[in-house]
Coordinates of N, CA and C in Angstrom, one line a residue:
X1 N -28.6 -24.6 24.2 CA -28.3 -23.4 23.4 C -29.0 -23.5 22.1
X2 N -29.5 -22.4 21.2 CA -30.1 -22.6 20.4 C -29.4 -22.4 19.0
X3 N -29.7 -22.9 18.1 CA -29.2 -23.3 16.7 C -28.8 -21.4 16.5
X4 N -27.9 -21.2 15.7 CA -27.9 -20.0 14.8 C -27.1 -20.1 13.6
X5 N -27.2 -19.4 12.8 CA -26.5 -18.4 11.9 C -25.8 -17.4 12.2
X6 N -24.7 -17.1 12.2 CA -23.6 -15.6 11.9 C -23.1 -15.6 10.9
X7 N -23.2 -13.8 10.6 CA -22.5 -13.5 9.5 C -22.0 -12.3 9.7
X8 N -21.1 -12.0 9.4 CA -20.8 -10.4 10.0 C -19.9 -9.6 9.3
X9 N -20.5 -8.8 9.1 CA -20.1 -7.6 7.5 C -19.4 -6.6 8.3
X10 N -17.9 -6.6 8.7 CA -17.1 -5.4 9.4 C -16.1 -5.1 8.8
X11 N -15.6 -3.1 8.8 CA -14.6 -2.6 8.1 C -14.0 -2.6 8.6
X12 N -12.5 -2.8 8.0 CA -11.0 -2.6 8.2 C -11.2 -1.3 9.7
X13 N -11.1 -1.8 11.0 CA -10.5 -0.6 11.8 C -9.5 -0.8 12.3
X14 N -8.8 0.4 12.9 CA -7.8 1.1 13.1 C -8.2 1.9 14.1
X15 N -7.8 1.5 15.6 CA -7.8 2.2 16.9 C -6.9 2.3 17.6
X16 N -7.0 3.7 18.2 CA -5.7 4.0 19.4 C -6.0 5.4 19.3
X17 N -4.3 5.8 20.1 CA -4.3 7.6 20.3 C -3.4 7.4 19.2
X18 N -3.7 8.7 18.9 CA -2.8 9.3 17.5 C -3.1 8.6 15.9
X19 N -3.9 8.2 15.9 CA -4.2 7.2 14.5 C -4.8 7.7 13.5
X20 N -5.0 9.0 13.9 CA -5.3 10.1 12.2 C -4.7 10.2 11.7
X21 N -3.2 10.1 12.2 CA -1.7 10.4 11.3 C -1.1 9.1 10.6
X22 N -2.4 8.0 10.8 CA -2.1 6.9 9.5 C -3.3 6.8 8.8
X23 N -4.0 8.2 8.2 CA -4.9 8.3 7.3 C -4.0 8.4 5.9
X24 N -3.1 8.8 5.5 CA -2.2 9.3 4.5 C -1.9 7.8 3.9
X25 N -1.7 6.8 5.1 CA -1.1 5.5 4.5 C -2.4 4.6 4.6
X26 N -3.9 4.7 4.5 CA -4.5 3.9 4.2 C -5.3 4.8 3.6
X27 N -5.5 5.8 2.4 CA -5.3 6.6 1.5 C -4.7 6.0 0.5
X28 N -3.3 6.0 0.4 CA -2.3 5.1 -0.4 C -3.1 3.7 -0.2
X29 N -3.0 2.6 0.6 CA -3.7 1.4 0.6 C -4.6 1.6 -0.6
X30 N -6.0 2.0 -0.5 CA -6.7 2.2 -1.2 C -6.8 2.9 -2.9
X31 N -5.5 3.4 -2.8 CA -4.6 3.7 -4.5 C -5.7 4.7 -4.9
X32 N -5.9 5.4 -3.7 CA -6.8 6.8 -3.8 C -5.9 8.4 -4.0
X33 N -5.7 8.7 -5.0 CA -5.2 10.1 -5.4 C -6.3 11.3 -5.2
X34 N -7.3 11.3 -4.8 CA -8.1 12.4 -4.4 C -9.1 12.5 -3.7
X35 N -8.7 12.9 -3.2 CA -10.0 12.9 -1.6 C -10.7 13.7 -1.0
X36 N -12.0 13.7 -1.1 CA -12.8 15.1 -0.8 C -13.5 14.6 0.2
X37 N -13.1 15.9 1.2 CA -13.5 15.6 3.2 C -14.8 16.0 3.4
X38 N -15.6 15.2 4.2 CA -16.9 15.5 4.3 C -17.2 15.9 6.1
X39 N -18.0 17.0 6.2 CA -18.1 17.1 7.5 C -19.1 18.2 7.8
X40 N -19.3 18.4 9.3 CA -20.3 19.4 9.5 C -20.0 20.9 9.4
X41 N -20.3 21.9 9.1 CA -20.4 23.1 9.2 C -20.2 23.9 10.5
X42 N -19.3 22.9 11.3 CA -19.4 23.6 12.9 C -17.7 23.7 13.1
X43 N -17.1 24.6 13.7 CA -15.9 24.8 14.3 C -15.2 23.5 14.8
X44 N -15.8 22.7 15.5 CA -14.9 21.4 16.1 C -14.4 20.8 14.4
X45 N -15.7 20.7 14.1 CA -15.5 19.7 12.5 C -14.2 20.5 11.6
X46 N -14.5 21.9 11.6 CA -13.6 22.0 10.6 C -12.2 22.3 10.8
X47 N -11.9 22.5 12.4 CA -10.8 22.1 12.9 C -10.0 21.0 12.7
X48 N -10.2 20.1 12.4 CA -10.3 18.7 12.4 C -10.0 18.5 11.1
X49 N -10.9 18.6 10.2 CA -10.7 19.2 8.8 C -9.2 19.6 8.3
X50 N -9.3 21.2 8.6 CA -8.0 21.3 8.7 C -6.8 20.8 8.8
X51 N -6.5 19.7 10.0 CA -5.6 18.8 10.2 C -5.5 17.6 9.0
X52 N -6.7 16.8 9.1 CA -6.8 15.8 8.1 C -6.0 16.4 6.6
X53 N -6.5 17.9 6.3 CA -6.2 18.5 5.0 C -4.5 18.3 4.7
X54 N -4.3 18.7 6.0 CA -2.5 18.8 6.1 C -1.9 17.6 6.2
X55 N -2.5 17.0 6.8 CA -1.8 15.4 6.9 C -2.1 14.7 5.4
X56 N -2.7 15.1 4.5 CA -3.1 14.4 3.0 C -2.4 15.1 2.0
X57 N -1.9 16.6 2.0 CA -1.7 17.6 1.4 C -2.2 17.4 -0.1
X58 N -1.6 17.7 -1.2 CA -2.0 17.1 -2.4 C -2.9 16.5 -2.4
X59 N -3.2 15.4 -1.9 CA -4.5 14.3 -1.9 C -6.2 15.4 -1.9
X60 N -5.5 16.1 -0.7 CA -6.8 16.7 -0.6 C -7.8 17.6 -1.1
X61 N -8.1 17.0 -2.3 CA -9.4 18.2 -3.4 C -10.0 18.9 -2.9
X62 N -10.1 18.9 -1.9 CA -11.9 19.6 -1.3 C -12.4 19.4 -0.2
X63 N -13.8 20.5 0.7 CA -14.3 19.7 1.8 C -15.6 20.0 1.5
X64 N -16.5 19.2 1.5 CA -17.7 19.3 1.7 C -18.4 19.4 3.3
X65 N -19.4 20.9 3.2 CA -19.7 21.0 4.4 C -21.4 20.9 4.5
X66 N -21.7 20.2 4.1 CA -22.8 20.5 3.9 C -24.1 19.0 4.6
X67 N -23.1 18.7 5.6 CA -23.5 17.1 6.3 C -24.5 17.8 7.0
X68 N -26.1 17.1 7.3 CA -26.6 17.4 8.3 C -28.0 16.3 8.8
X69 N -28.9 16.7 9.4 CA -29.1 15.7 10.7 C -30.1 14.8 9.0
X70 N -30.5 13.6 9.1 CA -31.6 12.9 8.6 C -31.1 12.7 7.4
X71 N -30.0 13.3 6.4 CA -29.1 13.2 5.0 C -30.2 13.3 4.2
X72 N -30.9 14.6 4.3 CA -31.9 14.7 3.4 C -31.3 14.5 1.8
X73 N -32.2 13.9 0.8 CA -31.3 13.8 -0.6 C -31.6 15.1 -1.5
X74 N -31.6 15.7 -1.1 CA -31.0 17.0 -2.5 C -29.6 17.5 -1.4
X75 N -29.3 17.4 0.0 CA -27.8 17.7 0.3 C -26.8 16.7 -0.7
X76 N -27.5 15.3 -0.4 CA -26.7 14.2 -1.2 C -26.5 14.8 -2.7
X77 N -27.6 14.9 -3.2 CA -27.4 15.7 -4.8 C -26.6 16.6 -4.8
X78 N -26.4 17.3 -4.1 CA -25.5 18.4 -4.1 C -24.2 18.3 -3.7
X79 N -23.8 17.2 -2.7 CA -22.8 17.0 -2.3 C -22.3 16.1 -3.5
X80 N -23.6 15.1 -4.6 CA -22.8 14.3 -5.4 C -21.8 15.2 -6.7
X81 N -23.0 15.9 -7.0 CA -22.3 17.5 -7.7 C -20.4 17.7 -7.9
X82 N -20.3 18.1 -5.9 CA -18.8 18.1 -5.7 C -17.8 17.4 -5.7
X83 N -18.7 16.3 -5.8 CA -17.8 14.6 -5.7 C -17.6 14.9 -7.1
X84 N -18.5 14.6 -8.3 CA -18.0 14.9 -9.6 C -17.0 16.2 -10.0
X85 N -17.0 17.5 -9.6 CA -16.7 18.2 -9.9 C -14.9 18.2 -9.3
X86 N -14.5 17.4 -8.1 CA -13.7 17.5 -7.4 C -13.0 16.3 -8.5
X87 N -13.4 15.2 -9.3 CA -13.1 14.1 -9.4 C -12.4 13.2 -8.6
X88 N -13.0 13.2 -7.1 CA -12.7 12.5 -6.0 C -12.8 11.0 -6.5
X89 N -11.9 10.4 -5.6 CA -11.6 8.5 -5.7 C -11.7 8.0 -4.4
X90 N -11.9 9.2 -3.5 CA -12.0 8.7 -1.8 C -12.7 9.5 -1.2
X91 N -13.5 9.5 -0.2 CA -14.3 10.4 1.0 C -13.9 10.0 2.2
X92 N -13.5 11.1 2.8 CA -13.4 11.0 4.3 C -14.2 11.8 4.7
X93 N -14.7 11.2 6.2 CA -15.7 11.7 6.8 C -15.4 11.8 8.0
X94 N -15.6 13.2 8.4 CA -14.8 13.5 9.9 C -16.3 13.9 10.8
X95 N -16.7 13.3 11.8 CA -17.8 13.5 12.4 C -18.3 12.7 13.6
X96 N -19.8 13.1 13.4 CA -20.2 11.9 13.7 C -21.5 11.4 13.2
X97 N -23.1 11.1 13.1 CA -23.9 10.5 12.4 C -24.4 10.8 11.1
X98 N -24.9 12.5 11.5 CA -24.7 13.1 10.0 C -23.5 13.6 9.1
X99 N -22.5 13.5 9.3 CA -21.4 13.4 8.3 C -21.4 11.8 7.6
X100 N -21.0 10.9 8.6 CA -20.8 9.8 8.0 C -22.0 9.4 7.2
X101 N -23.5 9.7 7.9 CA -24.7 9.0 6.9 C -24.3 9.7 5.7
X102 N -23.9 10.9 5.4 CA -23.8 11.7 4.1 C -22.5 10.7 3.4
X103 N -21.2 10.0 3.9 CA -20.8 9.7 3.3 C -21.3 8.2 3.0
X104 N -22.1 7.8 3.5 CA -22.6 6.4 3.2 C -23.3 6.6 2.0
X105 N -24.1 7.4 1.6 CA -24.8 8.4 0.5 C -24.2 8.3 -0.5
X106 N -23.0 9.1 -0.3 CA -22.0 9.3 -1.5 C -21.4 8.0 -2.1
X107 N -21.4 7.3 -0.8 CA -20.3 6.0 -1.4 C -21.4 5.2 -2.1
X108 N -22.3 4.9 -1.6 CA -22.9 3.4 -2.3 C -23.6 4.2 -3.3
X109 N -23.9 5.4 -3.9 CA -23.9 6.3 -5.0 C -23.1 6.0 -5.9
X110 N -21.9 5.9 -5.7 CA -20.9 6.2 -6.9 C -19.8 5.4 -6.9
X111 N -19.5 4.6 -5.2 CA -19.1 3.0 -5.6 C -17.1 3.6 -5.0
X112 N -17.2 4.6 -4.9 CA -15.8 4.9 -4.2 C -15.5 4.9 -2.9
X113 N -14.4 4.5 -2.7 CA -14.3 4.2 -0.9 C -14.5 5.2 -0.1
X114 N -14.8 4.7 1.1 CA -15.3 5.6 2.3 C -14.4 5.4 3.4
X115 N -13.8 6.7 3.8 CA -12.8 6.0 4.5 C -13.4 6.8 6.4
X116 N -14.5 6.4 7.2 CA -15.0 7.4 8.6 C -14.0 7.4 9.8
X117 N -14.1 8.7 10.2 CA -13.0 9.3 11.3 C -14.5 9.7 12.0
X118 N -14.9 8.4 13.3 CA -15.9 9.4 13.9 C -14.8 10.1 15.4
X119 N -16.0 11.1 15.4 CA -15.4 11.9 16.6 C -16.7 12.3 17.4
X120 N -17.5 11.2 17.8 CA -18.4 11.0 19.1 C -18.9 9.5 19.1
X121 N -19.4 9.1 20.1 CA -20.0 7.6 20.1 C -21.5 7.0 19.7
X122 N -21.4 7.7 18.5 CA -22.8 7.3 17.7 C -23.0 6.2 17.1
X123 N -22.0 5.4 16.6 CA -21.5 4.5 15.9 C -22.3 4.0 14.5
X124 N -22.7 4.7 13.7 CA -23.4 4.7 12.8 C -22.3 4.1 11.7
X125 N -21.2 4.5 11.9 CA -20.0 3.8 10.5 C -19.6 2.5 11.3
X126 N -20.3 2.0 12.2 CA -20.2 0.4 11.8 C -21.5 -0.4 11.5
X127 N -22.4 0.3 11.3 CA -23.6 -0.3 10.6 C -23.8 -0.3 9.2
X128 N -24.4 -1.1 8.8 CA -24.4 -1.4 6.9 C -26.3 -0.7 6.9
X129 N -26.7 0.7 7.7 CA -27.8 1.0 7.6 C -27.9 2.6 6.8
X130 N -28.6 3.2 6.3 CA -28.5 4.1 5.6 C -30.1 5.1 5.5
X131 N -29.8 5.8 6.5 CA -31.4 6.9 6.6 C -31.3 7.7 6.0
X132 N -31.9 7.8 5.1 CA -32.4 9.5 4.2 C -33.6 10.2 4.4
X133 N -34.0 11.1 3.8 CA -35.1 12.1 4.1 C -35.7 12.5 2.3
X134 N -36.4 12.0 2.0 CA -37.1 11.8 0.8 C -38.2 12.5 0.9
X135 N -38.2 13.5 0.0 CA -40.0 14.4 -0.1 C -40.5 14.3 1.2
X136 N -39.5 14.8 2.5 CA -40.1 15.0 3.8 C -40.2 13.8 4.1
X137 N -39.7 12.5 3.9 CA -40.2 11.1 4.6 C -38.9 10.5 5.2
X138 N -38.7 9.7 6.1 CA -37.7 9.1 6.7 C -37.6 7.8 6.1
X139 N -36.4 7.1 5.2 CA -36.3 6.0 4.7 C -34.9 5.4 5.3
X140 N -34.8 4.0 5.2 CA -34.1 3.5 5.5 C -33.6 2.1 5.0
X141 N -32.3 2.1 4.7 CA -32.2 1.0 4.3 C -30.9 0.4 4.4
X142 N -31.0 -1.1 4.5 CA -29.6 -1.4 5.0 C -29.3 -2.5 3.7
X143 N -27.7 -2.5 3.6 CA -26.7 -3.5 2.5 C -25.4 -3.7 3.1
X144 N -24.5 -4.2 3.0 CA -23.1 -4.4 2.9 C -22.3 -3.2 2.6
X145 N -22.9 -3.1 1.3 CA -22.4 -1.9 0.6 C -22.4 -0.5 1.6
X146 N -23.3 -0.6 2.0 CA -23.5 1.0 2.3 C -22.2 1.3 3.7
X147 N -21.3 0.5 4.7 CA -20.5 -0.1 5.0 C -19.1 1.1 4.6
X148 N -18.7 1.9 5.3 CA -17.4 2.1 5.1 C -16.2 1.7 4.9
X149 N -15.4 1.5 3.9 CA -14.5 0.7 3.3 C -13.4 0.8 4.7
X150 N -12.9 1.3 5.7 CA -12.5 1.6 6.8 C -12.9 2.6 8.2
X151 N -12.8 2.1 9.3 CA -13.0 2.8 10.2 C -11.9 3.4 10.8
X152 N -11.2 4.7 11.1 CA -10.1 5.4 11.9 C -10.7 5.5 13.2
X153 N -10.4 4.8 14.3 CA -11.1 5.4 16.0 C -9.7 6.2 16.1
X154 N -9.9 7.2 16.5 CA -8.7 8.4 17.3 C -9.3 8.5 18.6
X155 N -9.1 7.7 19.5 CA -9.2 8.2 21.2 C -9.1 9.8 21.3
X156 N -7.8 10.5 20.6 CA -7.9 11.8 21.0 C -8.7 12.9 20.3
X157 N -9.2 12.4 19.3 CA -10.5 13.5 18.6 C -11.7 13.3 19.8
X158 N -11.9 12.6 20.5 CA -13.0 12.8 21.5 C -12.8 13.5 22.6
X159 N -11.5 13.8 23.2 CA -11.0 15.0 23.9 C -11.9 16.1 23.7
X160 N -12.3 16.2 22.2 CA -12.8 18.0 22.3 C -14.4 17.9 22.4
X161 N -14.6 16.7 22.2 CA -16.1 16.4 22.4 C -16.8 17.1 23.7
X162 N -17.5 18.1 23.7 CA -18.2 18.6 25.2 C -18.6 17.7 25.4
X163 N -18.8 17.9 27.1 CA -19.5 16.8 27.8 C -20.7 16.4 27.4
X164 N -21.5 17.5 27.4 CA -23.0 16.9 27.4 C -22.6 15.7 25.4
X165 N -22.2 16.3 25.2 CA -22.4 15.1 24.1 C -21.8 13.7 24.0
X166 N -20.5 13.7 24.9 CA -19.9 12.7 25.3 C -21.1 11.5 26.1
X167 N -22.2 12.2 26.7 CA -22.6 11.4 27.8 C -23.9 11.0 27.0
X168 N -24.2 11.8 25.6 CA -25.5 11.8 25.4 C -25.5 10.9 24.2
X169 N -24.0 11.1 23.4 CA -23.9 9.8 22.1 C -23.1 8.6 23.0
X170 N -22.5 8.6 24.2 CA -22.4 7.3 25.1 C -23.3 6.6 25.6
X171 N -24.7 7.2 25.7 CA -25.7 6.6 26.2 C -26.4 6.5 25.1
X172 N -26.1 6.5 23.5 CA -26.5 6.2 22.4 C -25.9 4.9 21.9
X173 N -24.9 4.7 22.8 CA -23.8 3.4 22.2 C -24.5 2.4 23.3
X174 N -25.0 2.9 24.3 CA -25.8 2.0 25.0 C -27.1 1.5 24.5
X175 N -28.0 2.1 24.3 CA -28.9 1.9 23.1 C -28.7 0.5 22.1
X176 N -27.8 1.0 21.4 CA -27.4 0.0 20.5 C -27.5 -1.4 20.8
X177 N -26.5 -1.0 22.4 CA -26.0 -2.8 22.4 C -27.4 -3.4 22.9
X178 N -28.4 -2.8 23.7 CA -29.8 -3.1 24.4 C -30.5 -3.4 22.9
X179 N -30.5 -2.9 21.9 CA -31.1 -3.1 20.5 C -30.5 -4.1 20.5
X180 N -29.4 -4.8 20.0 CA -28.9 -5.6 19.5 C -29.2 -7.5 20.7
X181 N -29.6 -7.0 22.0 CA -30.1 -8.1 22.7 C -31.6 -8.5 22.1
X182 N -32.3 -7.4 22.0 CA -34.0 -7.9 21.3 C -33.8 -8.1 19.7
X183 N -33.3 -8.1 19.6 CA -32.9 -8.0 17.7 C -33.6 -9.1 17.6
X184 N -34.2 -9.4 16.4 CA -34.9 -10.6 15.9 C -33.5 -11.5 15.2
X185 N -32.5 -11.3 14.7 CA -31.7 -11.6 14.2 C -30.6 -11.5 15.6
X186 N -30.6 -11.7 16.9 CA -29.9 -11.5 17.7 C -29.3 -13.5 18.1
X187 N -28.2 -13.5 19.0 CA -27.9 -15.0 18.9 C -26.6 -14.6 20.4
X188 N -26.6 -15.8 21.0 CA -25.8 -16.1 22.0 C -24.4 -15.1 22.0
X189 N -23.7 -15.1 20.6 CA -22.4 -14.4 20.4 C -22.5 -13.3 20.0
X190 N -23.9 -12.6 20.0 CA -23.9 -11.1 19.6 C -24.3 -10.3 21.6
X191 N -25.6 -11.5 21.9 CA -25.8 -11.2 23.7 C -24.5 -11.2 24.4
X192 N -23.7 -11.9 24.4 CA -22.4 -11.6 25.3 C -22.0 -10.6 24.6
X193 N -21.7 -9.8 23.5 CA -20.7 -8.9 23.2 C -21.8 -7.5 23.8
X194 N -23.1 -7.7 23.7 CA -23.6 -6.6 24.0 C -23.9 -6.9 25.5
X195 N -23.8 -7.4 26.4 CA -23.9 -7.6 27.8 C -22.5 -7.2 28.5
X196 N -21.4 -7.4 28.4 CA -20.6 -6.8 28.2 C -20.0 -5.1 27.6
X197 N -20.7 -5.1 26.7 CA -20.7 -3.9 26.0 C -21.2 -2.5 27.0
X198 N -22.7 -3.0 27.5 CA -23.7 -2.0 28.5 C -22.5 -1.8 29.7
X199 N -22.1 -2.8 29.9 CA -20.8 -2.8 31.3 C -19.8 -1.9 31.0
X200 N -19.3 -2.3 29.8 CA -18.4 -1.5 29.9 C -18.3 0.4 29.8
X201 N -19.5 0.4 28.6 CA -20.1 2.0 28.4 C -20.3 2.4 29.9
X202 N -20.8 1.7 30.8 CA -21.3 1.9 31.9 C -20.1 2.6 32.5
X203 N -19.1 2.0 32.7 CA -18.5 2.3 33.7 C -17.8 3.4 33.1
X204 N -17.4 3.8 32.0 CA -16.6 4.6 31.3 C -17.3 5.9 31.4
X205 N -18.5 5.9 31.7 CA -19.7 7.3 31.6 C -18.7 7.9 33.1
X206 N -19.5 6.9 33.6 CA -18.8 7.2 34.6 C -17.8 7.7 35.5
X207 N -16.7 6.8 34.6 CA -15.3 7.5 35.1 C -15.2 8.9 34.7
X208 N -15.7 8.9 33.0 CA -15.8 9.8 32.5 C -16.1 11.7 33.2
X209 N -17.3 11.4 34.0 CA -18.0 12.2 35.0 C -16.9 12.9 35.7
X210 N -15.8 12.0 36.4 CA -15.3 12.6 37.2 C -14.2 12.8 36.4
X211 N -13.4 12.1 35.4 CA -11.8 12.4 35.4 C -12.6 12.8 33.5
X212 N -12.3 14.0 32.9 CA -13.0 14.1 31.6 C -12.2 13.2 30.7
X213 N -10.5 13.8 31.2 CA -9.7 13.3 30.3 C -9.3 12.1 30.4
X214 N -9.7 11.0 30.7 CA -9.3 9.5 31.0 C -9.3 8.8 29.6
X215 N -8.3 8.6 29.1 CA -8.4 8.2 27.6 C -8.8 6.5 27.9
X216 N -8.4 5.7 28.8 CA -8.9 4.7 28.8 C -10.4 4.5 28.5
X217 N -11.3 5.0 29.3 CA -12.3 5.3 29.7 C -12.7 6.5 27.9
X218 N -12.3 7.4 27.7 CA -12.8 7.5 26.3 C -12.5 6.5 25.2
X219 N -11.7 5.7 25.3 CA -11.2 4.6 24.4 C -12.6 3.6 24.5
X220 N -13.3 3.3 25.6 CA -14.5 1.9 25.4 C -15.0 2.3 25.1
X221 N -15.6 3.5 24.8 CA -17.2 3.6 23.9 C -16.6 3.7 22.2
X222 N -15.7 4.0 21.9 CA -14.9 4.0 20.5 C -14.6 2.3 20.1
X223 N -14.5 1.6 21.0 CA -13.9 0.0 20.6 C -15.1 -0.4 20.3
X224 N -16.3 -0.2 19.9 CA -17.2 -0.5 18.9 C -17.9 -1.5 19.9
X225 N -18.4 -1.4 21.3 CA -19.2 -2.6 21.9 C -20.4 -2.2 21.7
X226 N -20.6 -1.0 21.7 CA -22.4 -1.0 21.7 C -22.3 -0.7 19.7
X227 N -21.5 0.0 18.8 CA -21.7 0.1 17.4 C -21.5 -1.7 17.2
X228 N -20.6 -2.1 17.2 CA -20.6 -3.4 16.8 C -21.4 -4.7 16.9
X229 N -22.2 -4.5 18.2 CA -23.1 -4.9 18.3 C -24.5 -4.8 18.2
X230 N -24.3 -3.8 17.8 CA -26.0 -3.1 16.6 C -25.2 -3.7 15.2
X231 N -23.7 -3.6 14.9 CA -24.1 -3.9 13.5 C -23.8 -5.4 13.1
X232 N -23.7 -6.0 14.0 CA -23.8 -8.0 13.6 C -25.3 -7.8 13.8
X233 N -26.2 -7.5 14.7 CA -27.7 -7.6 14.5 C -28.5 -6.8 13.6
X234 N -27.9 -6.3 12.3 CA -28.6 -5.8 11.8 C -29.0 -6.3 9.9

C-alpha cells in the first residue's frame, strides 16, 4: 500500500428526518442573534424559507433571494449590501449549489458563520471550493475557510425535490465520488469511501425510481458519500 498523507477539513453535521427544527439551537450554539436566509427565488425555496423564518422568529432579519447559477460577484456585492444593512451575525442557506456558493461568498467575505440546509444532492456545502463569475470569467478557488461553519441534512426537505432533479443532482453525487478516485491528492481511505459511495448512490437511484418516498434510500445520497468524498480530495 502506498505512503499517504490525510487531512480532512469537515463541518459540524447534523442528519436525520426532522433536523430543521434543531436550527434554532445551533443558531444559539453559535451566540448568533441575527440571521439573514439565503436562497433561490423559486417557490420550493421560499417555502422552506418560510418555515426556517418561523422556527428562528426574532432571530430572523431577512431573506436574501437573489442566489443564482455561477455566484456571479456583483449578486455577492449586492447580497453583501443586505448582510450589512440587515447587521446579520449568521447566514443560512436553504438550497442547493447556487444558494450555498452565494453563502460561501458571503461568509469568507465577512468572516460570519454559515450555517447550509441543502435540499438536493449536489453537495457543494461539504467542499472548501468556491466558484464565482468575474467580468464574465469562471474562477475558482478553494480554503478551509470557504467551508460552512455547519451542515443541517433534513431527509424530509428532499421529499419535494421533483424527480428529474432527484436523479440528476444524485447522479452529480456520483460524479463526485468517481472525481475523488482520480484525484491527484486521492489515497486508499478516500477510494474505499468513494467505492462504496458509487454503491450506494447506485442503489438508492434506484429504489428511488420505483418507491419516490423511501426515506432510507433518500437519506444515502444526503450522508455525504459522493459530497464527502470530493471534499477530503480536494
Amino acid at each position: 500500500m502506498r505512503p499517504f498523507t490525510f487531512e480532512a477539513h469537515i463541518p459540524r453535521t447534523i442528519f436525520g428526518s426532522g433536523t430543521l427544527n434543531q436550527l434554532p439551537d445551533e443558531v444559539r450554539r453559535l451566540h448568533a442573534k441575527r440571521v439573514l436566509l439565503v436562497i433561490e427565488n423559486t417557490d420550493r425555496q421560499r417555502a422552506t424559507a418560510d418555515r426556517v423564518s418561523a422556527l428562528l422568529g426574532s432571530a430572523a432579519v431577512g431573506t436574501c433571494t437573489d442566489a443564482v447559477m455561477h455566484t456571479p460577484e456583483e449578486i455577492t456585492l449586492r447580497a453583501l449590501n443586505q448582510v450589512e444593512a440587515a447587521n446579520a451575525d449568521c447566514l443560512v442557506t436553504v438550497g442547493g449549489g447556487s444558494t450555498i456558493g452565494l453563502g460561501k461568498a458571503l461568509s469568507v467575505r465577512t468572516g460570519i458563520p454559515h450555517i447550509a440546509v441543502p435540499t438536493t444532492y449536489a453537495g457543494s456545502e461539504a467542499t472548501p471550493i468556491l466558484g464565482e463569475t468575474v467580468n464574465n470569467l469562471k474562477t475558482t478557488r478553494s480554503d478551509p475557510k470557504i467551508l460552512p461553519t455547519t451542515i443541517v441534512y433534513d431527509v424530509d426537505l428532499t421529499l419535494t425535490l421533483p424527480r428529474h432533479l432527484t436523479y440528476t443532482s444524485g447522479i452529480n453525487a456520483i460524479a463526485h465520488c468517481v472525481e475523488a478516485l482520480y484525484s491527484s491528492q486521492s489515497n486508499p481511505l478516500i477510494e474505499s469511501v468513494a467505492v462504496m459511495g458509487i454503491a450506494k448512490l447506485r442503489q438508492a437511484l434506484l429504489t428511488l425510481r420505483e418507491m419516490p418516498e423511501d426515506m432510507a434510500a433518500r437519506g444515502w445520497p444526503l450522508l455525504v458519500l459522493g459530497p464527502q468524498a470530493s471534499a477530503w480530495a480536494t
